[in-house]
Short mmCIF file of C-alpha atoms (C1' of nucleotides) in Angstrom, two decimals:
data_model
loop_
_atom_site.label_atom_id
_atom_site.label_comp_id
_atom_site.label_asym_id
_atom_site.label_seq_id
_atom_site.Cartn_x
_atom_site.Cartn_y
_atom_site.Cartn_z
CA MET A 1 96.39 105.73 80.93
CA THR A 2 97.67 103.39 83.46
CA GLY A 3 101.18 103.31 82.17
CA GLU A 4 103.29 106.21 81.10
CA SER A 5 102.26 109.00 78.85
CA ASP A 6 101.40 107.86 75.41
CA GLY A 7 104.40 108.64 73.31
CA GLU A 8 105.11 112.33 73.11
CA GLY A 9 103.84 113.28 76.45
CA GLU A 10 106.76 115.27 77.73
CA GLN A 11 108.01 118.02 75.52
CA ALA A 12 110.38 120.74 76.48
CA ALA A 13 108.41 123.92 76.09
CA PHE A 14 104.87 124.74 77.12
CA GLY A 15 102.06 125.86 74.93
CA ASN A 16 103.03 123.80 71.92
CA ARG A 17 100.49 121.02 72.00
CA VAL A 18 97.89 121.24 69.29
CA LEU A 19 94.96 118.95 68.66
CA VAL A 20 94.08 118.60 65.01
CA VAL A 21 90.49 117.57 64.44
CA ASP A 22 89.83 116.68 60.85
CA ASP A 23 88.15 113.76 59.14
CA ASP A 24 90.01 114.33 55.89
CA ALA A 25 92.90 111.92 56.35
CA ALA A 26 95.08 113.51 53.69
CA LEU A 27 94.64 117.00 55.06
CA ALA A 28 95.14 115.81 58.62
CA ARG A 29 98.38 114.14 57.64
CA ALA A 30 99.62 117.23 55.84
CA LEU A 31 98.75 119.42 58.77
CA THR A 32 100.41 117.09 61.21
CA ILE A 33 103.64 116.98 59.26
CA ASN A 34 103.70 120.70 58.76
CA LEU A 35 102.93 121.52 62.37
CA ARG A 36 105.47 119.06 63.68
CA ALA A 37 108.05 120.65 61.41
CA HIS A 38 107.31 123.94 63.12
CA GLY A 39 107.77 122.58 66.59
CA TRP A 40 104.22 121.70 67.52
CA ASP A 41 103.35 118.62 69.46
CA VAL A 42 100.48 117.21 67.44
CA THR A 43 97.62 114.97 68.42
CA ALA A 44 95.06 114.05 65.79
CA ALA A 45 91.39 113.16 66.05
CA PRO A 46 89.26 112.18 63.08
CA THR A 47 85.83 112.62 64.66
CA GLY A 48 84.03 114.91 67.04
CA ALA A 49 83.76 112.26 69.68
CA ALA A 50 87.46 111.49 69.43
CA ALA A 51 88.13 115.20 69.68
CA LEU A 52 86.25 115.56 72.95
CA ASP A 53 88.15 112.60 74.34
CA ALA A 54 91.45 113.96 73.12
CA VAL A 55 90.86 117.36 74.66
CA ALA A 56 90.42 115.64 77.97
CA SER A 57 93.30 113.20 77.65
CA ALA A 58 95.95 115.05 75.66
CA ARG A 59 95.16 118.46 77.16
CA PRO A 60 96.23 120.46 74.13
CA ASP A 61 97.13 124.12 74.34
CA VAL A 62 95.06 124.87 71.29
CA VAL A 63 92.52 122.99 69.17
CA LEU A 64 92.48 123.23 65.40
CA LEU A 65 88.99 122.15 64.46
CA ASP A 66 87.62 121.44 61.04
CA LEU A 67 83.89 121.90 60.88
CA GLY A 68 82.00 119.37 58.85
CA LEU A 69 82.84 116.27 60.77
CA PRO A 70 81.06 113.02 59.97
CA ASP A 71 79.67 112.14 63.37
CA MET A 72 78.41 115.40 64.82
CA PRO A 73 77.96 119.06 63.96
CA GLY A 74 81.03 121.17 64.48
CA LEU A 75 79.16 123.56 66.71
CA ASP A 76 78.38 120.77 69.11
CA VAL A 77 82.04 119.93 69.27
CA ILE A 78 82.86 123.51 70.17
CA GLU A 79 80.21 123.59 72.81
CA GLY A 80 81.27 120.23 74.12
CA ILE A 81 84.76 121.53 74.58
CA ARG A 82 83.68 124.89 75.95
CA GLY A 83 81.53 123.12 78.46
CA TRP A 84 84.47 122.48 80.67
CA THR A 85 87.62 124.13 79.41
CA ARG A 86 88.69 127.37 77.83
CA VAL A 87 91.37 125.95 75.63
CA PRO A 88 91.53 128.17 72.55
CA ILE A 89 89.80 126.80 69.47
CA VAL A 90 90.73 127.76 65.94
CA VAL A 91 88.13 126.74 63.44
CA LEU A 92 88.96 125.52 59.98
CA SER A 93 86.14 125.88 57.48
CA ALA A 94 85.69 125.25 53.82
CA ARG A 95 82.97 127.74 53.22
CA GLN A 96 83.88 131.29 52.71
CA LEU A 97 80.60 132.80 53.50
CA GLY A 98 77.78 131.83 55.68
CA ASP A 99 76.66 132.08 59.21
CA ASP A 100 78.81 129.23 60.38
CA LYS A 101 81.68 131.58 61.03
CA VAL A 102 79.59 133.76 63.28
CA ASP A 103 78.00 130.75 64.86
CA ALA A 104 81.34 129.18 65.57
CA LEU A 105 82.70 132.30 67.18
CA ASP A 106 79.51 132.70 69.15
CA ALA A 107 79.75 129.15 70.34
CA GLY A 108 83.12 129.84 71.79
CA ALA A 109 85.68 129.53 69.05
CA ASP A 110 88.57 131.95 69.24
CA ASP A 111 89.55 132.35 65.64
CA TYR A 112 88.61 131.28 62.19
CA VAL A 113 90.58 130.23 59.10
CA THR A 114 88.99 129.51 55.75
CA LYS A 115 90.19 126.94 53.29
CA PRO A 116 92.24 127.28 51.28
CA PHE A 117 94.67 128.83 53.70
CA ALA A 118 98.30 129.71 53.79
CA MET A 119 100.34 127.70 56.22
CA ASN A 120 101.98 130.84 57.47
CA GLU A 121 98.68 132.35 58.35
CA LEU A 122 97.55 129.25 60.12
CA LEU A 123 100.72 129.12 62.17
CA ALA A 124 100.37 132.76 63.06
CA ARG A 125 96.81 132.30 64.17
CA LEU A 126 97.66 129.28 66.27
CA ARG A 127 100.46 131.16 67.98
CA ALA A 128 98.17 134.11 68.56
CA ALA A 129 95.48 131.93 70.03
CA VAL A 130 97.89 130.32 72.45
CA ARG A 131 99.41 133.65 73.35
CA ARG A 132 96.03 135.19 74.10
CA ALA A 133 95.08 132.24 76.21
CA LEU A 134 98.21 132.22 78.29
CA PRO A 135 97.58 135.31 80.41
CA THR A 136 94.17 133.94 81.32
CA GLN A 137 95.44 130.74 82.78
CA SER A 138 98.74 132.21 83.91
CA GLU A 139 98.04 132.38 87.56
CA GLU A 140 101.15 130.25 87.71
CA PRO A 141 99.29 127.01 88.08
CA VAL A 142 102.46 124.96 87.90
CA VAL A 143 104.22 124.46 91.18
CA MET A 144 107.68 123.00 91.31
CA ALA A 145 108.94 121.42 94.48
CA GLY A 146 112.12 119.45 94.34
CA GLU A 147 111.58 116.71 91.82
CA LEU A 148 107.83 117.29 91.96
CA ARG A 149 105.93 119.14 89.32
CA ILE A 150 102.32 119.94 90.15
CA ASP A 151 100.11 121.42 87.49
CA LEU A 152 97.04 122.74 89.24
CA ALA A 153 95.23 123.63 86.05
CA ARG A 154 95.75 120.28 84.40
CA ARG A 155 95.43 118.25 87.53
CA GLN A 156 98.68 116.56 86.80
CA VAL A 157 101.53 115.57 89.03
CA SER A 158 104.87 114.22 87.97
CA ARG A 159 107.86 113.22 89.98
CA GLY A 160 111.21 113.22 88.27
CA GLY A 161 109.42 113.44 84.91
CA ALA A 162 107.21 110.43 85.48
CA ASP A 163 103.51 110.97 85.86
CA VAL A 164 102.01 110.09 89.19
CA ARG A 165 98.49 108.72 89.35
CA LEU A 166 96.36 110.20 92.09
CA SER A 167 92.86 109.24 93.10
CA PRO A 168 90.28 112.04 93.23
CA THR A 169 90.52 112.37 96.98
CA GLU A 170 94.28 112.29 96.93
CA TRP A 171 94.27 115.06 94.37
CA ALA A 172 91.73 117.13 96.25
CA LEU A 173 93.84 116.99 99.36
CA LEU A 174 97.04 117.78 97.53
CA GLU A 175 95.39 120.65 95.73
CA VAL A 176 94.30 122.34 98.92
CA LEU A 177 97.74 121.94 100.39
CA VAL A 178 99.51 123.23 97.31
CA ARG A 179 97.18 126.19 96.87
CA ASN A 180 98.12 127.13 100.41
CA ARG A 181 101.73 126.17 99.98
CA GLY A 182 104.07 127.52 102.57
CA ARG A 183 101.23 128.04 104.96
CA LEU A 184 99.80 125.82 107.60
CA VAL A 185 96.38 124.45 106.73
CA ASP A 186 94.09 123.60 109.56
CA ARG A 187 92.82 120.09 109.96
CA LYS A 188 89.30 121.41 110.01
CA GLN A 189 89.83 123.40 106.88
CA LEU A 190 91.32 120.43 105.07
CA LEU A 191 88.45 118.17 106.03
CA HIS A 192 85.96 120.81 105.09
CA GLU A 193 87.41 121.49 101.68
CA VAL A 194 88.11 117.92 100.70
CA TRP A 195 85.32 115.94 102.32
CA GLY A 196 82.70 118.57 102.99
CA PRO A 197 81.34 120.60 105.85
CA ALA A 198 79.96 117.63 107.72
CA TYR A 199 83.38 116.18 108.35
CA SER A 200 85.35 117.97 110.97
CA THR A 201 86.47 115.29 113.33
CA GLU A 202 87.44 112.48 111.00
CA THR A 203 91.12 113.12 111.32
CA ASN A 204 91.56 109.50 110.34
CA TYR A 205 91.04 110.47 106.75
CA LEU A 206 93.82 112.97 106.89
CA ARG A 207 96.22 110.47 108.31
CA VAL A 208 95.38 107.88 105.70
CA TYR A 209 95.56 110.21 102.75
CA THR A 210 98.61 112.16 103.77
CA ALA A 211 100.31 108.79 104.12
CA GLN A 212 99.24 107.79 100.63
CA LEU A 213 100.35 111.08 99.17
CA ARG A 214 103.70 110.83 100.85
CA ARG A 215 104.15 107.29 99.59
CA LYS A 216 103.53 108.50 96.06
CA LEU A 217 105.27 111.84 96.15
CA GLU A 218 108.03 111.81 98.72
CA LYS A 219 111.40 110.23 98.17
CA ASP A 220 111.46 109.00 101.74
CA ALA A 221 107.92 108.74 103.00
CA SER A 222 109.04 108.49 106.60
CA HIS A 223 111.02 111.73 106.33
CA PRO A 224 108.77 113.91 104.23
CA ARG A 225 110.19 117.10 102.80
CA HIS A 226 107.11 118.56 101.19
CA ILE A 227 104.06 117.38 103.07
CA LEU A 228 104.85 118.37 106.61
CA THR A 229 102.92 117.69 109.77
CA HIS A 230 102.16 120.25 112.42
CA PRO A 231 101.10 118.07 115.31
CA GLY A 232 97.81 119.08 116.76
CA ALA A 233 97.22 121.67 114.08
CA GLY A 234 97.32 120.50 110.48
CA TYR A 235 99.60 120.07 107.51
CA ARG A 236 101.73 122.27 105.34
CA PHE A 237 103.11 121.91 101.85
CA GLU A 238 106.63 123.16 101.38
CA GLU A 239 108.49 123.49 98.11
CA MET B 1 89.50 118.41 124.82
CA THR B 2 90.12 121.50 126.81
CA GLY B 3 92.46 123.47 124.67
CA GLU B 4 90.85 122.90 121.33
CA SER B 5 87.32 124.18 121.58
CA ASP B 6 87.85 127.73 122.62
CA GLY B 7 84.40 128.96 121.98
CA GLU B 8 84.33 128.93 118.22
CA GLY B 9 81.29 126.73 117.95
CA GLU B 10 81.20 123.53 115.99
CA GLN B 11 79.44 124.75 112.89
CA ALA B 12 79.44 127.67 110.58
CA ALA B 13 83.07 128.51 110.97
CA PHE B 14 83.64 128.07 107.26
CA GLY B 15 81.55 128.67 104.22
CA ASN B 16 78.88 126.05 104.36
CA ARG B 17 75.79 128.04 103.48
CA VAL B 18 74.32 127.16 100.13
CA LEU B 19 71.34 128.71 98.40
CA VAL B 20 69.42 126.24 96.25
CA VAL B 21 67.44 127.90 93.48
CA ASP B 22 65.11 125.49 91.77
CA ASP B 23 61.44 125.59 90.82
CA ASP B 24 61.13 121.83 90.75
CA ALA B 25 59.86 121.21 94.25
CA ALA B 26 60.79 117.54 94.29
CA LEU B 27 64.31 118.15 93.12
CA ALA B 28 64.75 121.06 95.48
CA ARG B 29 63.64 118.91 98.37
CA ALA B 30 65.97 116.10 97.42
CA LEU B 31 68.84 118.50 97.07
CA THR B 32 68.08 120.14 100.39
CA ILE B 33 67.99 116.83 102.21
CA ASN B 34 71.14 115.59 100.58
CA LEU B 35 73.07 118.77 101.14
CA ARG B 36 71.95 119.02 104.77
CA ALA B 37 73.09 115.44 105.26
CA HIS B 38 76.49 116.53 104.08
CA GLY B 39 76.71 119.38 106.47
CA TRP B 40 75.52 122.26 104.35
CA ASP B 41 73.31 124.97 105.70
CA VAL B 42 70.64 125.11 103.03
CA THR B 43 68.35 127.91 102.01
CA ALA B 44 65.92 127.30 99.16
CA ALA B 45 64.35 129.68 96.67
CA PRO B 46 61.82 128.57 94.05
CA THR B 47 62.00 131.61 91.78
CA GLY B 48 64.51 134.02 90.43
CA ALA B 49 63.08 136.89 92.39
CA ALA B 50 63.21 134.89 95.58
CA ALA B 51 66.77 133.93 94.75
CA LEU B 52 67.88 137.54 94.47
CA ASP B 53 66.25 138.29 97.79
CA ALA B 54 67.78 135.26 99.41
CA VAL B 55 71.27 136.08 98.22
CA ALA B 56 70.92 139.39 99.97
CA SER B 57 69.30 138.13 103.12
CA ALA B 58 70.79 134.69 103.69
CA ARG B 59 74.26 135.59 102.44
CA PRO B 60 75.10 132.13 101.13
CA ASP B 61 78.67 131.08 100.50
CA VAL B 62 77.66 129.51 97.20
CA VAL B 63 74.56 129.54 95.00
CA LEU B 64 73.29 126.42 93.26
CA LEU B 65 71.16 127.72 90.43
CA ASP B 66 68.90 125.75 88.16
CA LEU B 67 68.38 127.46 84.85
CA GLY B 68 64.88 127.38 83.49
CA LEU B 69 63.05 129.20 86.23
CA PRO B 70 59.43 130.17 85.71
CA ASP B 71 59.60 133.88 86.35
CA MET B 72 62.77 135.02 84.69
CA PRO B 73 65.60 133.75 82.51
CA GLY B 74 68.43 132.11 84.37
CA LEU B 75 70.94 134.45 82.80
CA ASP B 76 69.16 137.41 84.31
CA VAL B 77 69.39 135.80 87.71
CA ILE B 78 73.12 135.36 87.27
CA GLU B 79 73.54 138.93 86.17
CA GLY B 80 71.33 140.14 88.96
CA ILE B 81 73.51 138.39 91.48
CA ARG B 82 76.73 139.39 89.82
CA GLY B 83 75.62 142.96 89.89
CA TRP B 84 76.58 143.36 93.48
CA THR B 85 78.34 140.30 94.79
CA ARG B 86 80.88 137.74 93.71
CA VAL B 87 79.40 134.82 95.56
CA PRO B 88 80.25 131.72 93.52
CA ILE B 89 77.43 130.40 91.36
CA VAL B 90 77.14 126.78 90.28
CA VAL B 91 74.63 126.27 87.52
CA LEU B 92 72.41 123.25 87.16
CA SER B 93 71.66 122.68 83.53
CA ALA B 94 69.28 120.22 81.94
CA ARG B 95 70.76 120.14 78.50
CA GLN B 96 73.99 118.40 77.85
CA LEU B 97 75.07 120.50 74.96
CA GLY B 98 73.90 123.95 74.30
CA ASP B 99 74.64 127.60 74.45
CA ASP B 100 73.19 128.07 77.87
CA LYS B 101 76.25 126.54 79.45
CA VAL B 102 78.62 128.86 77.71
CA ASP B 103 76.34 131.80 78.21
CA ALA B 104 76.02 131.05 81.88
CA LEU B 105 79.76 130.92 82.31
CA ASP B 106 80.10 134.13 80.34
CA ALA B 107 77.46 135.80 82.44
CA GLY B 108 79.49 135.12 85.52
CA ALA B 109 78.71 131.62 86.68
CA ASP B 110 81.64 129.75 88.16
CA ASP B 111 80.80 126.19 87.29
CA TYR B 112 78.02 124.06 85.95
CA VAL B 113 76.63 120.61 86.45
CA THR B 114 74.48 118.86 83.90
CA LYS B 115 71.47 116.81 84.80
CA PRO B 116 71.46 114.02 85.53
CA PHE B 117 74.32 114.43 87.93
CA ALA B 118 76.01 112.36 90.59
CA MET B 119 75.65 113.75 94.07
CA ASN B 120 79.35 113.24 94.64
CA GLU B 121 80.21 115.41 91.72
CA LEU B 122 77.82 118.12 92.81
CA LEU B 123 79.27 118.15 96.28
CA ALA B 124 82.79 118.32 94.94
CA ARG B 125 81.95 121.21 92.66
CA LEU B 126 80.25 123.13 95.45
CA ARG B 127 83.27 122.69 97.67
CA ALA B 128 85.58 123.69 94.84
CA ALA B 129 83.54 126.80 94.17
CA VAL B 130 83.65 127.84 97.81
CA ARG B 131 87.33 127.05 97.98
CA ARG B 132 88.17 129.19 95.00
CA ALA B 133 86.23 132.07 96.46
CA LEU B 134 87.76 131.91 99.90
CA PRO B 135 91.37 132.87 99.18
CA THR B 136 90.71 136.49 99.98
CA GLN B 137 94.19 136.51 101.31
CA SER B 138 94.15 139.39 103.66
CA GLU B 139 97.76 140.31 103.96
CA GLU B 140 98.86 139.80 107.48
CA PRO B 141 101.93 141.49 108.74
CA VAL B 142 105.22 139.73 109.19
CA VAL B 143 106.72 140.79 112.46
CA MET B 144 110.47 141.05 112.70
CA ALA B 145 112.11 141.13 116.10
CA GLY B 146 115.83 140.82 116.24
CA GLU B 147 116.69 137.55 114.59
CA LEU B 148 113.09 136.44 114.91
CA ARG B 149 110.70 136.42 112.02
CA ILE B 150 107.06 135.77 112.84
CA ASP B 151 104.62 135.28 109.98
CA LEU B 152 101.11 135.46 111.38
CA ALA B 153 99.43 134.37 108.16
CA ARG B 154 101.65 131.39 107.49
CA ARG B 155 101.78 130.51 111.12
CA GLN B 156 105.48 130.25 110.88
CA VAL B 157 108.35 131.34 113.06
CA SER B 158 111.98 131.36 112.14
CA ARG B 159 115.00 132.40 114.11
CA GLY B 160 118.08 133.37 112.19
CA GLY B 161 116.56 131.81 109.08
CA ALA B 162 115.91 128.44 110.65
CA ASP B 163 112.35 127.34 111.16
CA VAL B 164 111.21 126.91 114.72
CA ARG B 165 108.69 124.23 115.54
CA LEU B 166 105.96 125.34 117.91
CA SER B 167 103.22 123.27 119.45
CA PRO B 168 99.66 124.52 119.03
CA THR B 169 99.56 125.97 122.52
CA GLU B 170 102.94 127.58 122.12
CA TRP B 171 101.83 129.20 118.91
CA ALA B 172 98.53 130.35 120.33
CA LEU B 173 100.31 132.05 123.18
CA LEU B 174 102.91 133.65 120.95
CA GLU B 175 100.25 134.83 118.54
CA VAL B 176 98.35 136.68 121.23
CA LEU B 177 101.51 138.31 122.45
CA VAL B 178 102.68 139.31 119.00
CA ARG B 179 99.32 140.67 117.95
CA ASN B 180 99.53 142.90 121.00
CA ARG B 181 103.23 143.58 120.58
CA GLY B 182 104.53 146.48 122.57
CA ARG B 183 101.54 146.29 124.87
CA LEU B 184 101.13 144.54 128.15
CA VAL B 185 98.77 141.58 127.95
CA ASP B 186 96.90 140.63 131.05
CA ARG B 187 97.37 137.19 132.51
CA LYS B 188 93.63 136.73 132.49
CA GLN B 189 93.42 137.76 128.87
CA LEU B 190 96.18 135.39 127.88
CA LEU B 191 94.59 132.48 129.65
CA HIS B 192 91.24 133.37 128.21
CA GLU B 193 92.43 133.57 124.63
CA VAL B 194 94.73 130.58 124.66
CA TRP B 195 93.07 128.10 126.99
CA GLY B 196 89.50 129.33 126.98
CA PRO B 197 87.12 131.22 129.22
CA ALA B 198 87.15 128.58 131.92
CA TYR B 199 90.79 129.21 132.74
CA SER B 200 91.64 132.34 134.63
CA THR B 201 93.70 131.23 137.59
CA GLU B 202 96.02 128.64 136.11
CA THR B 203 98.98 130.95 135.97
CA ASN B 204 101.07 127.83 136.04
CA TYR B 205 100.38 127.35 132.39
CA LEU B 206 101.70 130.77 131.57
CA ARG B 207 104.92 130.15 133.41
CA VAL B 208 105.44 126.81 131.71
CA TYR B 209 104.73 128.03 128.22
CA THR B 210 106.49 131.34 128.38
CA ALA B 211 109.50 129.34 129.51
CA GLN B 212 109.19 127.01 126.54
CA LEU B 213 108.79 129.90 124.14
CA ARG B 214 111.83 131.64 125.55
CA ARG B 215 113.85 128.48 125.26
CA LYS B 216 112.93 128.21 121.62
CA LEU B 217 112.99 131.85 120.62
CA GLU B 218 115.34 133.78 122.87
CA LYS B 219 119.06 133.74 122.52
CA ASP B 220 119.49 133.76 126.28
CA ALA B 221 116.37 132.32 127.84
CA SER B 222 117.25 133.60 131.27
CA HIS B 223 117.59 137.17 129.99
CA PRO B 224 114.71 137.47 127.55
CA ARG B 225 114.65 140.41 125.18
CA HIS B 226 111.34 139.83 123.48
CA ILE B 227 109.04 137.98 125.82
CA LEU B 228 109.08 140.18 128.89
CA THR B 229 107.47 139.64 132.25
CA HIS B 230 105.45 142.24 134.07
CA PRO B 231 105.39 140.81 137.57
CA GLY B 232 101.93 140.55 138.95
CA ALA B 233 100.33 141.66 135.74
CA GLY B 234 101.15 139.72 132.60
CA TYR B 235 103.55 139.55 129.67
CA ARG B 236 104.61 141.73 126.81
CA PHE B 237 106.21 141.08 123.47
CA GLU B 238 108.83 143.55 122.37
CA GLU B 239 110.53 143.70 118.99
"C1'" DG C 1 79.00 89.11 87.20
"C1'" DC C 2 83.81 90.09 87.90
"C1'" DG C 3 88.05 92.31 88.73
"C1'" DG C 4 89.87 96.47 89.66
"C1'" DT C 5 90.30 100.93 92.03
"C1'" DC C 6 88.83 103.71 95.52
"C1'" DC C 7 86.83 105.14 100.00
"C1'" DT C 8 85.88 104.07 104.64
"C1'" DT C 9 86.81 102.28 109.13
"C1'" DG C 10 89.14 100.17 112.95
"C1'" DA C 11 93.21 98.97 115.65
"C1'" DC C 12 97.87 99.49 117.27
"C1'" DG C 13 102.61 101.25 118.85
"C1'" DG C 14 105.13 105.17 119.29
"C1'" DA C 15 105.84 110.03 119.37
"C1'" DA C 16 104.49 114.62 120.59
"C1'" DT C 17 101.87 117.38 123.56
"C1'" DG C 18 99.26 119.05 127.64
"C1'" DT C 19 98.93 118.84 132.53
"C1'" DT C 20 100.37 118.79 137.18
"C1'" DG C 21 103.20 119.09 141.17
"C1'" DA C 22 107.54 120.13 143.43
"C1'" DC C 23 111.56 122.92 144.16
"C1'" DG C 24 114.72 126.98 144.17
"C1'" DC C 25 115.51 131.66 143.57
"C1'" DG C 26 115.02 136.59 144.38
"C1'" DG C 27 112.82 140.82 145.85
"C1'" DG C 28 109.82 143.24 148.89
"C1'" DC C 29 107.87 143.48 153.38
"C1'" DT C 30 107.61 143.05 158.36
"C1'" DA D 1 117.32 138.84 159.17
"C1'" DG D 2 113.73 136.09 158.17
"C1'" DC D 3 109.38 135.38 155.82
"C1'" DC D 4 106.30 135.31 151.95
"C1'" DC D 5 104.89 135.58 147.35
"C1'" DG D 6 105.51 135.41 142.51
"C1'" DC D 7 108.27 133.61 139.01
"C1'" DG D 8 111.31 130.32 136.50
"C1'" DT D 9 112.67 125.61 136.03
"C1'" DC D 10 112.33 120.78 135.86
"C1'" DA D 11 110.50 116.21 135.67
"C1'" DA D 12 106.94 112.80 135.66
"C1'" DC D 13 102.49 111.49 134.22
"C1'" DA D 14 98.33 111.17 131.35
"C1'" DT D 15 96.45 112.14 127.17
"C1'" DT D 16 96.06 113.12 122.61
"C1'" DC D 17 97.77 112.70 118.14
"C1'" DC D 18 100.19 110.61 114.26
"C1'" DG D 19 101.85 107.03 111.04
"C1'" DT D 20 100.88 102.55 109.53
"C1'" DC D 21 98.53 98.53 108.18
"C1'" DA D 22 94.76 95.85 106.81
"C1'" DA D 23 90.07 94.48 106.12
"C1'" DG D 24 85.49 95.46 104.41
"C1'" DG D 25 82.40 97.54 101.20
"C1'" DA D 26 80.99 100.77 97.44
"C1'" DC D 27 81.55 101.92 92.88
"C1'" DC D 28 82.97 101.63 87.97
"C1'" DG D 29 84.15 99.61 83.57
"C1'" DC D 30 84.32 95.49 80.99
#
DNA sequence: GCGGTCCTTGACGGAATGTTGACGCGGGCT
DNA sequence: AGCCCGCGTCAACATTCCGTCAAGGACCGC
């Protein structure tokens, strides 16, 4: 985490990262090879716990989940994922009949493929799942500003392609500014939204954290081009 | 601190009213104390019925709702609230995995926190919920006047495409004039709205700041075409 | 425990801003 | 004509505000 992205972090297009969750090593390998051949950026997880971690760290655009994992019930994995993100989940199941299909969909899965399956069908369903999900999150959460790329949904900032690590407070401040980009944000409003309603005079915080953000994001921190100061009023993010 | 505090009161300017719905008296008390300490204006309701009443009467900016109330299912409370208002709802859930989370989100909740929770996280999620709800971006007009472009919402002025930097007082004065464009604005009214109720005779200020505005905004400051003087009365902004 | 990150807090020089007074100009009035 | 008042202009001063740095302490993961 501390260093750069782990391997295939930066790919050209969006919506092509898939997380394959399967404990069957042979099947997982086959899936990985096949998906990569079709342009997917594949991350693999052999267990439910690893899957939950991977959803958080790799931020896939779609999850291909095999039920019947060794460490925990597949439904719990679905619910664990649904607890905090709406990334589409396509379930892979061996059984052809049974309640598990209904249960999985009820728990928050988006689609269902039964083994054995045709690769074509699987690819189609993955594409469909991603496509359906896009309009939901497409409130244009990615803001480009010079060499900065700020992904509001994924809480990710990169400068010139390299990821930038931000502390929670740094991110909270940047987020408010970017969500109000092009518009002046009051000092009071910034303090209120980042630190809470009780803080309205601690302009110290703003000075400290704008300085830190500029040091991390601006090319020349002493001549900022994106995080601008309005003396006596507040700050403004400009693209 | 004369110019800053023009009447608006120190509190309650922004959404800081939270309704805590919890039947566990001890937890409710702890939450109330903690939230108050962080500047929130707390109302408490021990039952679902009381919560529905309180949403209507107290008009909170965010609802913190514990599922598992004695009198009615938590989902019904969510739906009851959602029936007539979009106030953000943050759900407190005991279970770590389970359908209730998903169901709550589906029913219209905005976020959830699982017990046990860190106070920091709860505070952050409350702020985030309020923040997301606020952007009811009422579209403010952009006033064009000659080569001037005045964006009331963005608090931005440009002349011939180039941004013009205004000090807080300069902007406050310009804003009053522009909002009353085409109309004569009393000296007393200007002083009152820009400097506060205590100022009604310091016409010096008006002379100084209208001069500064003209220098920044007018092509020929000695023959103003937009910021016009009504001798003995006040000033008027003309497009 | 220990090392790391993160948040908080204080202090300082320098810049931007608000405030105040003085002066000149011009028009209306006596 | 001469005076007075309101307005525009300017400059100097005091104050606030901002950027910066660094130290202390809380918190987390190992």
